[in-house]
Amino acid sequence: MHRTKVRIVEDALDANNTIAAANRADFDRAGVTVVNFMSAPGAGKTTLLERAVAELPGVRVGVLEGDVQGSMDADRLASLHIPVVQLNTDAGFGGECHLDANMVRSAIPALPLDEIDLLIVENVGNLVCPAEFRIGEDARVMVSAVTEGEDKPLKYPLMYRACELVLVNKIDLLPHLDIDLDRLLYNIDKVHPDVERIVVSARTGEGVDAWRDWLTRVAAPAGAMAAG
Amino acid sequence: MHRTKVRIVEDALDANNTIAAANRADFDRAGVTVVNFMSAPGAGKTTLLERAVAELPGVRVGVLEGDVQGSMDADRLASLHIPVVQLNTDAGFGGECHLDANMVRSAIPALPLDEIDLLIVENVGNLVCPAEFRIGEDARVMVSAVTEGEDKPLKYPLMYRACELVLVNKIDLLPHLDIDLDRLLYNIDKVHPDVERIVVSARTGEGVDAWRDWLTRVAAPAGAMAAG
């Protein structure tokens, strides 16, 4: 009797990762670098985007704005004359507390991928679930506001570990807080040793140049590919 | 042929509500009032508890502390010499971003219900999912820190609508923020008309007396029952 060799699929992906890989392929084809931008509610993501994307020399930026409902942040960013697409988890996705690969996939037809080099996906404000879902991004960035306390890396370690960059925001408020910046930085390093960090104030602009430089740097390879 | 009348179960509860009702019955039997205490990460829940529970005349308080992992807040509260039980969603509950009725149920045997009048359940820091899961509580309270911005009620309306009380915290920082307190209060009222609000600063103690009074008031009926 002839015996068929059974092939074992070893690298079976779950549904989210399968769709994230499809998103990834679409972004690669268009030469677009994608950043998944995450934080707790009110940490300053939108203001940090307003500060950065208005002036990114040579980089054409687009934003995919994730919210449970509403389009307030998208409206703010659209006033900067960049392409912005709103994705609401309330509309067909059960009011989810995070974006996943399938939600992002549903937005791809609305994104002008051929006209941008860098897509920033502003996730729903939440320190837990967004870290668990890849969306096809190149890099993950989180904002950790000093007002939230120095213990947050220890309480939400998955989020801090998932990121390539941590923006430590609202440092203009440090003189008015009982918070030790060194302790916060120590705790970030404890859960994610040597992760890149930029200390910023979206309000005063301190550190924003370094944040712009970081975005320009990650956008460069895809931009070069698109031009080639 | 004999026809059996089919009874329609009209008020079928989902699993979470069924378990919440069982928790509710246990709390009622013990004469314990239960407050579900929610907010975004770092809004000041634990500090507001430290401020309030140390001095609640005639009310015996216990705390059920919900976190993804760790027991830092529980350790802080235990130093006030009140019973504190830690519930980690990482331990057997998949690292969930919220507490649900079943998680709370699993903690009930560890709670000294006969020795307390008021149980405060500090939920996981998150403005989305905690609002969707009843745990068998009498009242829901949320903390909205002014540092998070005046737009949060419009972006996370379900949470604001689910609560009987909104504590507007960190008002000591208002002079250093580009935030209009009246606009935040207006937005809270817009999504939840006439909801009770207390403006507080956990740091300076402003408004903390009103927060203590509120807790004493909600604890009173159950306390009276337990004594009767």
Short mmCIF file of C-alpha atoms in Angstrom, two decimals:
data_model
loop_
_atom_site.label_atom_id
_atom_site.label_comp_id
_atom_site.label_asym_id
_atom_site.label_seq_id
_atom_site.Cartn_x
_atom_site.Cartn_y
_atom_site.Cartn_z
CA MET A 1 0.00 0.00 0.00
CA HIS A 2 1.20 3.46 -0.92
CA ARG A 3 1.59 5.69 2.08
CA THR A 4 1.09 9.40 1.62
CA LYS A 5 3.43 11.51 3.65
CA VAL A 6 1.45 13.84 5.85
CA ARG A 7 2.83 17.35 5.76
CA ILE A 8 2.70 19.13 9.05
CA VAL A 9 1.91 22.84 8.87
CA GLU A 10 4.20 24.08 11.58
CA ASP A 11 3.81 27.78 11.33
CA ALA A 12 0.06 27.99 11.34
CA LEU A 13 -0.96 31.55 12.07
CA ASP A 14 -4.09 32.53 13.85
CA ALA A 15 -6.65 34.54 11.87
CA ASN A 16 -5.32 37.88 13.06
CA ASN A 17 -1.74 37.12 12.05
CA THR A 18 -2.85 35.74 8.68
CA ILE A 19 -4.65 39.00 7.92
CA ALA A 20 -1.79 41.09 9.34
CA ALA A 21 0.54 39.34 6.86
CA ALA A 22 -1.83 40.25 4.01
CA ASN A 23 -1.87 43.89 5.16
CA ARG A 24 1.93 43.78 5.40
CA ALA A 25 2.16 42.56 1.80
CA ASP A 26 -0.11 45.39 0.59
CA PHE A 27 1.92 48.00 2.47
CA ASP A 28 5.19 46.58 1.13
CA ARG A 29 3.92 46.61 -2.46
CA ALA A 30 3.06 50.29 -2.07
CA GLY A 31 6.37 51.07 -0.32
CA VAL A 32 4.61 52.38 2.77
CA THR A 33 6.11 52.18 6.27
CA VAL A 34 3.44 51.60 8.92
CA VAL A 35 3.63 52.66 12.56
CA ASN A 36 1.11 51.35 15.12
CA PHE A 37 0.72 54.23 17.60
CA MET A 38 -0.68 53.30 21.02
CA SER A 39 -1.28 54.67 24.53
CA ALA A 40 -3.80 55.02 27.35
CA PRO A 41 -6.67 57.48 26.76
CA GLY A 42 -5.51 61.08 26.89
CA ALA A 43 -1.75 60.43 26.87
CA GLY A 44 -1.32 62.86 23.96
CA LYS A 45 -1.11 60.73 20.80
CA THR A 46 -3.05 63.12 18.57
CA THR A 47 -1.18 66.21 19.76
CA LEU A 48 2.15 64.43 19.21
CA LEU A 49 1.01 63.59 15.68
CA GLU A 50 -0.08 67.18 15.02
CA ARG A 51 3.34 68.33 16.21
CA ALA A 52 5.27 65.83 14.11
CA VAL A 53 3.51 65.29 10.81
CA ALA A 54 3.10 68.94 9.89
CA GLU A 55 6.84 69.09 9.28
CA LEU A 56 8.38 65.85 8.07
CA PRO A 57 10.66 66.93 5.23
CA GLY A 58 10.43 64.58 2.24
CA VAL A 59 8.00 62.19 3.92
CA ARG A 60 4.37 62.03 2.77
CA VAL A 61 2.32 61.02 5.81
CA GLY A 62 -1.16 59.54 6.10
CA VAL A 63 -3.08 58.67 9.25
CA LEU A 64 -5.54 55.90 10.02
CA GLU A 65 -7.44 57.08 13.07
CA GLY A 66 -8.89 54.38 15.35
CA ASP A 67 -11.64 55.21 17.86
CA VAL A 68 -14.59 53.45 19.43
CA GLN A 69 -16.74 56.20 17.95
CA GLY A 70 -16.56 59.75 16.65
CA SER A 71 -14.00 61.44 14.43
CA MET A 72 -12.70 64.32 16.56
CA ASP A 73 -9.03 63.37 16.26
CA ALA A 74 -9.37 62.67 12.54
CA ASP A 75 -10.91 66.12 12.06
CA ARG A 76 -7.99 67.72 13.95
CA LEU A 77 -5.44 65.92 11.80
CA ALA A 78 -7.27 66.55 8.51
CA SER A 79 -6.83 70.27 9.13
CA LEU A 80 -3.09 69.66 8.56
CA HIS A 81 -3.94 68.76 4.94
CA ILE A 82 -2.79 65.17 5.13
CA PRO A 83 -4.91 62.17 4.16
CA VAL A 84 -6.79 60.88 7.21
CA VAL A 85 -9.14 57.89 7.32
CA GLN A 86 -11.39 57.24 10.33
CA LEU A 87 -11.93 53.68 11.55
CA ASN A 88 -14.61 53.27 14.25
CA THR A 89 -14.75 49.99 16.16
CA ASP A 90 -18.40 50.76 17.00
CA ALA A 91 -19.33 50.50 13.32
CA GLY A 92 -19.47 46.77 12.68
CA PHE A 93 -16.73 45.70 15.09
CA GLY A 94 -18.70 45.52 18.37
CA GLY A 95 -17.16 48.61 19.95
CA GLU A 96 -13.83 46.81 20.40
CA CYS A 97 -11.21 48.38 22.69
CA HIS A 98 -8.41 47.94 20.13
CA LEU A 99 -7.72 47.72 16.42
CA ASP A 100 -6.98 44.35 14.88
CA ALA A 101 -5.65 43.28 11.49
CA ASN A 102 -9.11 42.72 10.03
CA MET A 103 -10.34 46.21 10.94
CA VAL A 104 -7.23 47.73 9.39
CA ARG A 105 -7.73 45.53 6.30
CA SER A 106 -11.24 46.91 5.89
CA ALA A 107 -9.77 50.42 5.79
CA ILE A 108 -7.05 49.72 3.20
CA PRO A 109 -9.25 50.48 0.16
CA ALA A 110 -9.90 53.94 1.61
CA LEU A 111 -6.18 54.67 2.13
CA PRO A 112 -4.24 56.46 -0.64
CA LEU A 113 -1.24 54.12 -0.28
CA ASP A 114 0.34 55.26 -3.56
CA GLU A 115 0.45 58.84 -2.35
CA ILE A 116 2.12 58.31 1.05
CA ASP A 117 5.43 57.01 2.42
CA LEU A 118 4.42 56.65 6.06
CA LEU A 119 1.10 55.51 7.51
CA ILE A 120 0.55 56.15 11.19
CA VAL A 121 -2.25 54.10 12.72
CA GLU A 122 -3.54 55.79 15.87
CA ASN A 123 -4.95 52.93 17.92
CA VAL A 124 -7.82 53.08 20.42
CA GLY A 125 -6.70 54.53 23.78
CA ASN A 126 -5.97 51.43 25.90
CA LEU A 127 -2.84 49.98 27.54
CA VAL A 128 -3.93 46.33 27.37
CA CYS A 129 -5.45 44.82 24.22
CA PRO A 130 -3.90 46.91 21.40
CA ALA A 131 -0.54 45.30 22.25
CA GLU A 132 -1.97 41.86 21.51
CA PHE A 133 -2.97 42.44 17.89
CA ARG A 134 -0.49 42.88 15.05
CA ILE A 135 -1.99 44.88 12.21
CA GLY A 136 0.80 44.50 9.63
CA GLU A 137 2.94 47.33 11.00
CA ASP A 138 6.70 47.90 10.72
CA ALA A 139 7.06 49.44 14.15
CA ARG A 140 5.07 50.04 17.30
CA VAL A 141 5.31 53.24 19.29
CA MET A 142 3.62 53.98 22.58
CA VAL A 143 3.09 57.17 24.57
CA SER A 144 3.54 57.00 28.33
CA ALA A 145 2.41 60.26 29.96
CA VAL A 146 4.22 61.13 33.20
CA THR A 147 0.82 62.11 34.67
CA GLU A 148 -0.17 58.43 34.61
CA GLY A 149 2.43 57.56 37.23
CA GLU A 150 5.80 55.86 37.33
CA ASP A 151 4.30 52.38 37.94
CA LYS A 152 2.58 51.92 34.57
CA PRO A 153 5.36 49.82 32.92
CA LEU A 154 5.08 47.34 35.80
CA LYS A 155 1.28 47.17 35.55
CA TYR A 156 1.00 46.99 31.75
CA PRO A 157 4.31 45.34 30.76
CA LEU A 158 3.04 43.71 27.55
CA MET A 159 2.39 47.13 25.99
CA TYR A 160 5.85 48.45 26.91
CA ARG A 161 7.51 45.24 25.67
CA ALA A 162 5.64 45.30 22.37
CA CYS A 163 7.06 48.68 21.32
CA GLU A 164 10.22 49.77 19.53
CA LEU A 165 9.89 53.32 20.89
CA VAL A 166 8.37 54.79 24.05
CA LEU A 167 7.54 58.50 23.99
CA VAL A 168 7.51 59.78 27.59
CA ASN A 169 5.12 62.72 27.27
CA LYS A 170 3.87 65.70 29.34
CA ILE A 171 7.25 66.34 30.96
CA ASP A 172 6.32 70.04 31.25
CA LEU A 173 4.07 68.95 34.15
CA LEU A 174 6.86 67.26 36.13
CA PRO A 175 7.38 70.24 38.49
CA HIS A 176 3.73 69.90 39.54
CA LEU A 177 3.64 66.12 40.06
CA ASP A 178 4.84 63.74 42.78
CA ILE A 179 6.50 61.64 40.11
CA ASP A 180 10.13 60.68 39.68
CA LEU A 181 11.03 60.67 35.96
CA ASP A 182 14.13 58.55 36.61
CA ARG A 183 11.99 55.94 38.34
CA LEU A 184 9.59 55.84 35.34
CA LEU A 185 12.53 55.46 32.93
CA TYR A 186 14.01 52.76 35.19
CA ASN A 187 10.69 50.87 35.18
CA ILE A 188 10.43 51.11 31.38
CA ASP A 189 13.96 49.72 31.09
CA LYS A 190 13.12 46.98 33.59
CA VAL A 191 10.25 45.55 31.50
CA HIS A 192 11.88 46.29 28.10
CA PRO A 193 15.66 46.61 28.48
CA ASP A 194 17.29 49.09 26.08
CA VAL A 195 14.04 50.08 24.36
CA GLU A 196 14.46 53.45 22.65
CA ARG A 197 12.86 56.31 24.60
CA ILE A 198 12.27 59.95 23.79
CA VAL A 199 11.27 62.36 26.56
CA VAL A 200 8.84 64.93 25.12
CA SER A 201 6.31 67.63 25.83
CA ALA A 202 3.67 67.91 23.13
CA ARG A 203 2.66 71.17 24.83
CA THR A 204 6.02 73.00 24.83
CA GLY A 205 7.55 71.16 21.89
CA GLU A 206 10.51 69.83 23.91
CA GLY A 207 11.79 66.59 22.36
CA VAL A 208 9.49 66.85 19.35
CA ASP A 209 12.48 67.23 16.97
CA ALA A 210 13.80 63.85 18.12
CA TRP A 211 10.34 62.33 17.56
CA ARG A 212 10.25 63.80 14.02
CA ASP A 213 13.76 62.46 13.35
CA TRP A 214 12.69 59.01 14.50
CA LEU A 215 9.68 59.03 12.14
CA THR A 216 11.80 60.28 9.23
CA ARG A 217 14.32 57.51 9.89
CA VAL A 218 11.76 54.65 9.95
CA ALA A 219 10.03 56.05 6.86
CA ALA A 220 13.26 56.26 4.86
CA PRO A 221 13.71 52.67 3.57
CA ALA A 222 10.12 52.36 2.31
CA GLY A 223 10.35 55.83 0.76
CA ALA A 224 13.54 54.81 -1.00
CA MET A 225 11.87 51.62 -2.29
CA ALA A 226 8.88 53.53 -3.58
CA ALA A 227 11.17 55.97 -5.40
CA GLY A 228 13.34 53.18 -6.88
CA MET B 1 -53.05 14.51 21.23
CA HIS B 2 -52.07 16.46 24.30
CA ARG B 3 -50.22 19.66 23.46
CA THR B 4 -47.72 20.94 25.94
CA LYS B 5 -47.58 24.69 26.17
CA VAL B 6 -44.11 25.89 25.45
CA ARG B 7 -42.93 28.46 27.97
CA ILE B 8 -40.81 31.18 26.50
CA VAL B 9 -37.97 32.36 28.69
CA GLU B 10 -38.08 36.03 27.92
CA ASP B 11 -35.53 37.42 30.26
CA ALA B 12 -32.68 35.10 29.46
CA LEU B 13 -29.50 36.60 30.82
CA ASP B 14 -26.14 36.11 29.27
CA ALA B 15 -23.57 34.20 31.30
CA ASN B 16 -22.02 37.35 32.74
CA ASN B 17 -25.34 38.72 34.00
CA THR B 18 -26.33 35.34 35.46
CA ILE B 19 -23.12 35.26 37.48
CA ALA B 20 -23.43 38.95 38.40
CA ALA B 21 -26.87 38.17 39.87
CA ALA B 22 -25.35 35.36 41.94
CA ASN B 23 -22.66 37.75 43.22
CA ARG B 24 -25.37 40.31 43.97
CA ALA B 25 -27.26 37.73 46.05
CA ASP B 26 -24.12 36.89 48.04
CA PHE B 27 -23.38 40.57 48.68
CA ASP B 28 -27.00 41.21 49.72
CA ARG B 29 -26.99 38.27 52.13
CA ALA B 30 -23.89 39.69 53.80
CA GLY B 31 -25.28 43.25 53.79
CA VAL B 32 -22.36 44.56 51.77
CA THR B 33 -22.66 47.52 49.37
CA VAL B 34 -20.44 47.09 46.32
CA VAL B 35 -18.92 49.88 44.22
CA ASN B 36 -17.33 49.14 40.84
CA PHE B 37 -14.52 51.73 40.54
CA MET B 38 -13.24 52.42 37.04
CA SER B 39 -11.00 54.76 35.02
CA ALA B 40 -8.26 54.95 32.42
CA PRO B 41 -4.76 53.90 33.58
CA GLY B 42 -3.22 56.45 35.90
CA ALA B 43 -6.33 58.59 36.53
CA GLY B 44 -5.80 58.28 40.29
CA LYS B 45 -8.15 55.52 41.48
CA THR B 46 -5.80 54.08 44.08
CA THR B 47 -4.81 57.48 45.50
CA LEU B 48 -8.49 58.46 45.74
CA LEU B 49 -9.13 55.23 47.64
CA GLU B 50 -6.19 55.83 49.97
CA ARG B 51 -7.57 59.31 50.66
CA ALA B 52 -11.12 58.12 51.28
CA VAL B 53 -11.08 54.76 53.00
CA ALA B 54 -8.64 55.68 55.76
CA GLU B 55 -11.38 57.82 57.31
CA LEU B 56 -14.91 56.57 56.72
CA PRO B 57 -16.57 56.85 60.12
CA GLY B 58 -18.71 53.82 60.94
CA VAL B 59 -18.10 52.10 57.59
CA ARG B 60 -15.92 48.99 57.43
CA VAL B 61 -14.30 48.97 53.98
CA GLY B 62 -12.73 46.18 51.98
CA VAL B 63 -11.09 46.40 48.55
CA LEU B 64 -10.94 43.93 45.66
CA GLU B 65 -8.03 45.07 43.54
CA GLY B 66 -8.14 44.20 39.83
CA ASP B 67 -5.00 44.31 37.70
CA VAL B 68 -3.65 42.50 34.68
CA GLN B 69 -0.69 41.52 36.86
CA GLY B 70 1.14 42.54 40.00
CA SER B 71 -0.16 43.71 43.37
CA MET B 72 1.33 47.19 43.78
CA ASP B 73 -1.97 48.95 44.42
CA ALA B 74 -3.16 46.19 46.75
CA ASP B 75 0.07 46.54 48.74
CA ARG B 76 -0.47 50.31 49.02
CA LEU B 77 -4.04 49.85 50.28
CA ALA B 78 -3.19 47.01 52.67
CA SER B 79 -0.90 49.43 54.52
CA LEU B 80 -4.12 51.22 55.58
CA HIS B 81 -5.02 48.08 57.57
CA ILE B 82 -8.15 47.24 55.61
CA PRO B 83 -8.82 43.84 54.02
CA VAL B 84 -7.53 43.82 50.42
CA VAL B 85 -7.77 40.93 47.96
CA GLN B 86 -5.81 40.96 44.69
CA LEU B 87 -7.43 39.63 41.51
CA ASN B 88 -5.09 39.31 38.50
CA THR B 89 -6.62 38.81 35.07
CA ASP B 90 -3.31 37.30 33.92
CA ALA B 91 -3.78 34.39 36.31
CA GLY B 92 -6.30 32.13 34.57
CA PHE B 93 -8.32 34.85 32.82
CA GLY B 94 -6.19 35.41 29.70
CA GLY B 95 -4.84 38.82 30.74
CA GLU B 96 -8.26 40.42 30.19
CA CYS B 97 -8.50 44.23 30.07
CA HIS B 98 -11.45 44.32 32.50
CA LEU B 99 -13.04 42.45 35.38
CA ASP B 100 -16.17 40.41 34.74
CA ALA B 101 -18.71 38.76 37.04
CA ASN B 102 -16.98 35.39 36.92
CA MET B 103 -13.60 36.78 37.96
CA VAL B 104 -15.23 38.60 40.88
CA ARG B 105 -17.11 35.40 41.76
CA SER B 106 -13.81 33.53 41.98
CA ALA B 107 -12.60 36.08 44.52
CA ILE B 108 -15.66 35.98 46.79
CA PRO B 109 -14.40 33.10 48.99
CA ALA B 110 -11.30 35.18 49.75
CA LEU B 111 -13.35 38.25 50.78
CA PRO B 112 -14.30 38.71 54.48
CA LEU B 113 -17.87 39.77 53.58
CA ASP B 114 -19.09 39.39 57.15
CA GLU B 115 -16.52 41.88 58.38
CA ILE B 116 -17.18 44.74 55.95
CA ASP B 117 -20.04 47.08 54.99
CA LEU B 118 -18.59 48.42 51.76
CA LEU B 119 -16.60 46.59 49.09
CA ILE B 120 -14.82 48.72 46.52
CA VAL B 121 -13.76 46.83 43.41
CA GLU B 122 -10.93 48.67 41.67
CA ASN B 123 -11.26 47.61 38.05
CA VAL B 124 -8.44 47.31 35.47
CA GLY B 125 -7.45 50.72 34.08
CA ASN B 126 -9.41 50.97 30.82
CA LEU B 127 -12.15 53.29 29.54
CA VAL B 128 -13.79 50.76 27.21
CA CYS B 129 -14.53 47.19 28.32
CA PRO B 130 -15.01 47.51 32.12
CA ALA B 131 -18.23 49.45 31.41
CA GLU B 132 -19.64 46.43 29.54
CA PHE B 133 -19.49 43.91 32.38
CA ARG B 134 -21.72 44.07 35.43
CA ILE B 135 -20.08 42.33 38.40
CA GLY B 136 -23.00 42.43 40.88
CA GLU B 137 -22.33 45.97 42.08
CA ASP B 138 -24.72 48.53 43.61
CA ALA B 139 -23.06 51.53 42.00
CA ARG B 140 -20.44 52.39 39.45
CA VAL B 141 -18.00 55.23 39.88
CA MET B 142 -15.45 56.46 37.37
CA VAL B 143 -12.49 58.80 37.61
CA SER B 144 -11.94 61.23 34.75
CA ALA B 145 -8.59 63.03 35.15
CA VAL B 146 -8.46 66.53 33.67
CA THR B 147 -5.02 65.67 32.25
CA GLU B 148 -6.73 63.24 29.85
CA GLY B 149 -8.46 66.08 28.02
CA GLU B 150 -11.94 67.52 27.82
CA ASP B 151 -12.97 65.27 24.90
CA LYS B 152 -12.95 61.92 26.74
CA PRO B 153 -16.72 61.75 27.48
CA LEU B 154 -17.39 62.11 23.74
CA LYS B 155 -14.83 59.40 22.83
CA TYR B 156 -15.75 56.88 25.55
CA PRO B 157 -19.45 57.65 26.19
CA LEU B 158 -20.43 54.15 27.33
CA MET B 159 -18.17 54.43 30.40
CA TYR B 160 -19.53 57.84 31.38
CA ARG B 161 -23.13 56.67 30.86
CA ALA B 162 -22.62 53.52 32.93
CA CYS B 163 -21.69 55.42 36.10
CA GLU B 164 -23.71 56.93 38.94
CA LEU B 165 -20.81 59.20 39.91
CA VAL B 166 -17.93 60.80 37.98
CA LEU B 167 -14.93 61.98 40.00
CA VAL B 168 -13.16 64.71 38.01
CA ASN B 169 -9.62 64.37 39.38
CA LYS B 170 -6.25 66.20 39.22
CA ILE B 171 -7.83 69.65 39.26
CA ASP B 172 -4.69 70.98 40.99
CA LEU B 173 -3.04 70.70 37.54
CA LEU B 174 -5.60 72.91 35.74
CA PRO B 175 -3.42 76.06 35.86
CA HIS B 176 -0.75 74.14 33.91
CA LEU B 177 -3.01 72.60 31.26
CA ASP B 178 -4.70 73.89 28.09
CA ILE B 179 -7.95 72.39 29.32
CA ASP B 180 -11.30 74.03 30.03
CA LEU B 181 -12.90 72.39 33.09
CA ASP B 182 -16.33 73.77 32.15
CA ARG B 183 -16.03 72.18 28.72
CA LEU B 184 -15.18 68.80 30.31
CA LEU B 185 -18.17 69.08 32.70
CA TYR B 186 -20.38 70.12 29.78
CA ASN B 187 -19.24 67.06 27.78
CA ILE B 188 -19.90 64.74 30.76
CA ASP B 189 -23.39 66.19 31.07
CA LYS B 190 -23.92 65.83 27.33
CA VAL B 191 -23.35 62.05 27.33
CA HIS B 192 -24.92 61.45 30.77
CA PRO B 193 -27.33 64.27 31.68
CA ASP B 194 -27.49 65.07 35.39
CA VAL B 195 -24.98 62.41 36.44
CA GLU B 196 -23.50 63.26 39.84
CA ARG B 197 -20.00 64.76 39.63
CA ILE B 198 -17.41 65.63 42.25
CA VAL B 199 -14.43 67.77 41.31
CA VAL B 200 -11.39 66.57 43.30
CA SER B 201 -7.65 66.61 43.69
CA ALA B 202 -6.29 63.43 45.22
CA ARG B 203 -3.02 65.34 45.60
CA THR B 204 -4.20 68.39 47.56
CA GLY B 205 -7.27 66.76 49.12
CA GLU B 206 -9.72 69.25 47.56
CA GLY B 207 -13.15 67.66 47.16
CA VAL B 208 -12.12 64.48 49.01
CA ASP B 209 -14.63 65.17 51.82
CA ALA B 210 -17.48 65.12 49.30
CA TRP B 211 -16.14 61.81 47.91
CA ARG B 212 -16.03 60.35 51.45
CA ASP B 213 -19.59 61.57 52.09
CA TRP B 214 -20.78 59.93 48.89
CA LEU B 215 -19.23 56.58 49.90
CA THR B 216 -20.68 56.83 53.43
CA ARG B 217 -24.10 57.54 51.94
CA VAL B 218 -24.10 54.57 49.52
CA ALA B 219 -22.78 52.27 52.25
CA ALA B 220 -25.48 53.28 54.75
CA PRO B 221 -28.46 51.10 53.74
CA ALA B 222 -26.46 47.89 53.58
CA GLY B 223 -24.71 48.79 56.83
CA ALA B 224 -28.09 49.34 58.50
CA MET B 225 -29.34 46.01 57.16
CA ALA B 226 -26.29 44.18 58.43
CA ALA B 227 -26.78 45.70 61.87
CA GLY B 228 -30.56 44.98 61.93
#
